[in-house]
PDB file of C-alpha atoms in Angstrom:
ATOM      1  CA  MET A 138      26.477   1.241  26.679  1.00 49.00           C
ATOM      2  CA  SER A 139      24.295  -1.420  25.023  1.00 67.00           C
ATOM      3  CA  GLU A 140      21.271  -0.434  27.134  1.00 81.00           C
ATOM      4  CA  ALA A 141      21.545   3.141  25.842  1.00 83.00           C
ATOM      5  CA  ARG A 142      21.813   1.735  22.318  1.00 84.00           C
ATOM      6  CA  PHE A 143      18.529  -0.158  22.695  1.00 87.00           C
ATOM      7  CA  GLU A 144      16.847   2.923  24.163  1.00 91.00           C
ATOM      8  CA  GLN A 145      17.861   4.805  20.998  1.00 92.00           C
ATOM      9  CA  TYR A 146      16.518   1.969  18.821  1.00 94.00           C
ATOM     10  CA  ASN A 147      13.218   1.968  20.753  1.00 95.00           C
ATOM     11  CA  GLU A 148      12.819   5.713  20.356  1.00 96.00           C
ATOM     12  CA  VAL A 149      13.295   5.563  16.576  1.00 97.00           C
ATOM     13  CA  ILE A 150      11.062   2.480  16.232  1.00 97.00           C
ATOM     14  CA  ASN A 151       8.285   4.123  18.272  1.00 97.00           C
ATOM     15  CA  ASN A 152       8.566   7.222  16.068  1.00 97.00           C
ATOM     16  CA  LEU A 153       8.464   4.985  12.961  1.00 97.00           C
ATOM     17  CA  VAL A 154       5.289   3.273  14.157  1.00 97.00           C
ATOM     18  CA  GLY A 155       3.636   6.607  14.951  1.00 97.00           C
ATOM     19  CA  GLU A 156       4.573   8.076  11.571  1.00 98.00           C
ATOM     20  CA  SER A 157       3.473   4.882   9.767  1.00 98.00           C
ATOM     21  CA  ILE A 158       0.058   5.157  11.423  1.00 97.00           C
ATOM     22  CA  GLY A 159      -0.073   8.835  10.449  1.00 97.00           C
ATOM     23  CA  CYS A 160       0.717   7.959   6.808  1.00 98.00           C
ATOM     24  CA  SER A 161      -1.951   5.246   6.719  1.00 97.00           C
ATOM     25  CA  PRO A 162      -5.479   5.888   5.472  1.00 97.00           C
ATOM     26  CA  MET A 163      -8.107   6.174   8.213  1.00 94.00           C
ATOM     27  CA  SER A 164      -9.655   2.906   6.974  1.00 95.00           C
ATOM     28  CA  TRP A 165      -6.576   0.884   7.956  1.00 97.00           C
ATOM     29  CA  ASN A 166      -6.629  -1.068  11.214  1.00 96.00           C
ATOM     30  CA  ALA A 167      -3.209  -2.587  10.468  1.00 97.00           C
ATOM     31  CA  GLY A 168      -0.265  -2.127   8.180  1.00 98.00           C
ATOM     32  CA  THR A 169       3.210  -3.339   7.355  1.00 98.00           C
ATOM     33  CA  LEU A 170       6.245  -1.143   6.913  1.00 98.00           C
ATOM     34  CA  THR A 171       9.100  -2.940   5.185  1.00 97.00           C
ATOM     35  CA  ILE A 172      12.568  -1.466   4.969  1.00 97.00           C
ATOM     36  CA  ASP A 173      15.137  -3.154   2.735  1.00 96.00           C
ATOM     37  CA  CYS A 174      18.787  -2.267   2.286  1.00 92.00           C
ATOM     38  CA  ASP A 175      20.779  -3.712  -0.584  1.00 84.00           C
ATOM     39  CA  GLY A 176      24.070  -2.205   0.575  1.00 78.00           C
ATOM     40  CA  THR A 177      23.757   0.933  -1.535  1.00 86.00           C
ATOM     41  CA  ALA A 178      20.176   2.144  -1.074  1.00 91.00           C
ATOM     42  CA  ILE A 179      17.344   1.883   1.412  1.00 94.00           C
ATOM     43  CA  HIS A 180      13.886   1.026   0.070  1.00 95.00           C
ATOM     44  CA  TYR A 181      10.641   1.221   2.031  1.00 94.00           C
ATOM     45  CA  LYS A 182       7.010   0.234   1.503  1.00 96.00           C
ATOM     46  CA  LEU A 183       3.917   0.814   3.580  1.00 97.00           C
ATOM     47  CA  LYS A 184       1.122  -1.645   2.755  1.00 97.00           C
ATOM     48  CA  ASN A 185      -2.105  -3.190   3.922  1.00 97.00           C
ATOM     49  CA  HIS A 186      -3.030  -6.183   1.760  1.00 93.00           C
ATOM     50  CA  GLU A 187      -6.621  -6.160   3.046  1.00 94.00           C
ATOM     51  CA  ASP A 188      -7.412  -2.537   2.142  1.00 95.00           C
ATOM     52  CA  GLU A 189      -7.171  -1.082  -1.344  1.00 93.00           C
ATOM     53  CA  ASN A 190      -6.583   2.458  -0.050  1.00 96.00           C
ATOM     54  CA  LYS A 191      -2.950   3.484  -0.466  1.00 96.00           C
ATOM     55  CA  ALA A 192      -0.698   4.995   2.164  1.00 97.00           C
ATOM     56  CA  SER A 193       1.315   8.112   1.434  1.00 94.00           C
ATOM     57  CA  LEU A 194       4.962   8.039   2.507  1.00 95.00           C
ATOM     58  CA  SER A 195       6.022  11.245   4.206  1.00 97.00           C
ATOM     59  CA  ASP A 196       9.510  12.679   4.122  1.00 97.00           C
ATOM     60  CA  GLU A 197       9.596  12.150   7.893  1.00 98.00           C
ATOM     61  CA  LEU A 198       8.837   8.435   7.476  1.00 97.00           C
ATOM     62  CA  ARG A 199      11.603   8.096   4.886  1.00 96.00           C
ATOM     63  CA  GLY A 200      14.011   9.916   7.196  1.00 97.00           C
ATOM     64  CA  LEU A 201      13.113   7.704  10.159  1.00 97.00           C
ATOM     65  CA  CYS A 202      13.663   4.547   8.060  1.00 96.00           C
ATOM     66  CA  GLU A 203      17.119   5.790   7.135  1.00 95.00           C
ATOM     67  CA  GLN A 204      17.821   6.916  10.699  1.00 96.00           C
ATOM     68  CA  LEU A 205      17.016   3.453  12.070  1.00 96.00           C
ATOM     69  CA  TYR A 206      19.281   1.723   9.565  1.00 95.00           C
ATOM     70  CA  VAL A 207      22.204   4.098  10.105  1.00 94.00           C
ATOM     71  CA  LEU A 208      21.845   4.068  13.905  1.00 95.00           C
ATOM     72  CA  MET A 209      21.834   0.277  14.050  1.00 94.00           C
ATOM     73  CA  ARG A 210      24.615  -0.093  11.458  1.00 92.00           C
ATOM     74  CA  ASP A 211      26.808   2.338  13.385  1.00 93.00           C
ATOM     75  CA  ASN A 212      26.325   0.141  16.475  1.00 92.00           C
ATOM     76  CA  GLY A 213      27.295  -3.034  14.578  1.00 90.00           C
ATOM     77  CA  ASP A 214      23.715  -4.272  14.080  1.00 91.00           C
ATOM     78  CA  VAL A 215      23.625  -4.514  10.275  1.00 91.00           C
ATOM     79  CA  TRP A 216      20.445  -5.956   8.793  1.00 94.00           C
ATOM     80  CA  ASN A 217      19.161  -6.516   5.258  1.00 94.00           C
ATOM     81  CA  ALA A 218      15.473  -6.017   5.989  1.00 97.00           C
ATOM     82  CA  ALA A 219      13.205  -4.798   8.751  1.00 97.00           C
ATOM     83  CA  THR A 220       9.481  -5.445   8.963  1.00 98.00           C
ATOM     84  CA  ILE A 221       7.255  -3.494  11.305  1.00 98.00           C
ATOM     85  CA  ASN A 222       3.712  -4.827  11.575  1.00 98.00           C
ATOM     86  CA  TYR A 223       1.377  -2.479  13.392  1.00 98.00           C
ATOM     87  CA  PHE A 224      -2.229  -3.164  14.310  1.00 97.00           C
ATOM     88  CA  LYS A 225      -5.135  -1.667  16.174  1.00 95.00           C
ATOM     89  CA  LYS A 226      -6.469  -3.610  19.152  1.00 91.00           C
ATOM     90  CA  GLU A 227      -9.615  -2.030  20.525  1.00 89.00           C
ATOM     91  CA  ASP A 228      -8.576   1.631  20.854  1.00 89.00           C
ATOM     92  CA  THR A 229      -4.796   1.228  21.047  1.00 95.00           C
ATOM     93  CA  TRP A 230      -2.063   0.415  18.555  1.00 96.00           C
ATOM     94  CA  GLY A 231       0.475  -2.359  18.956  1.00 96.00           C
ATOM     95  CA  PHE A 232       3.375  -3.451  16.821  1.00 97.00           C
ATOM     96  CA  LYS A 233       5.896  -6.196  16.175  1.00 97.00           C
ATOM     97  CA  VAL A 234       9.342  -5.695  14.652  1.00 97.00           C
ATOM     98  CA  ASP A 235      11.428  -8.314  12.854  1.00 97.00           C
ATOM     99  CA  PHE A 236      14.908  -7.941  11.395  1.00 96.00           C
ATOM    100  CA  GLU A 237      16.473 -10.124   8.717  1.00 95.00           C
ATOM    101  CA  TYR A 238      20.229 -10.427   8.937  1.00 90.00           C
ATOM    102  CA  ALA A 239      22.579 -11.750   6.282  1.00 78.00           C
ATOM    103  CA  PRO A 240      24.031 -15.144   7.221  1.00 77.00           C
ATOM    104  CA  SER A 241      27.405 -14.717   8.838  1.00 67.00           C
ATOM    105  CA  GLU A 242      30.421 -16.455   7.369  1.00 55.00           C
ATOM    106  CA  ASN A 243      30.557 -18.676  10.463  1.00 53.00           C
ATOM    107  CA  GLU A 244      27.081 -20.053   9.705  1.00 54.00           C
ATOM    108  CA  ASN A 245      28.180 -21.284   6.285  1.00 50.00           C
ATOM    109  CA  SER A 246      31.071 -23.391   7.590  1.00 45.00           C
TER     110      SER A 246
END
């Protein structure tokens, strides 16, 4: 079952990267999508600190951010923040994903 779970995660993440690139200005060669959840709401930002042109968040991007959080939460993978860094290398796009998890109660003992 867990392999199917990760396939679902990969599909949503790949769609998120594609939509993030689509929401980015043509001048961007990289960007960072951050998704934060405070327990009641999901917040997202799409930025490139080296380019003053602003991205425009689409409804599809917002929906994919929420879909990723809900999908992972429903599978027991609850995170506080996700960061997706995407970048252009030659003529292709790559990306790196990081998740920030709340410390578990066991870590504090």
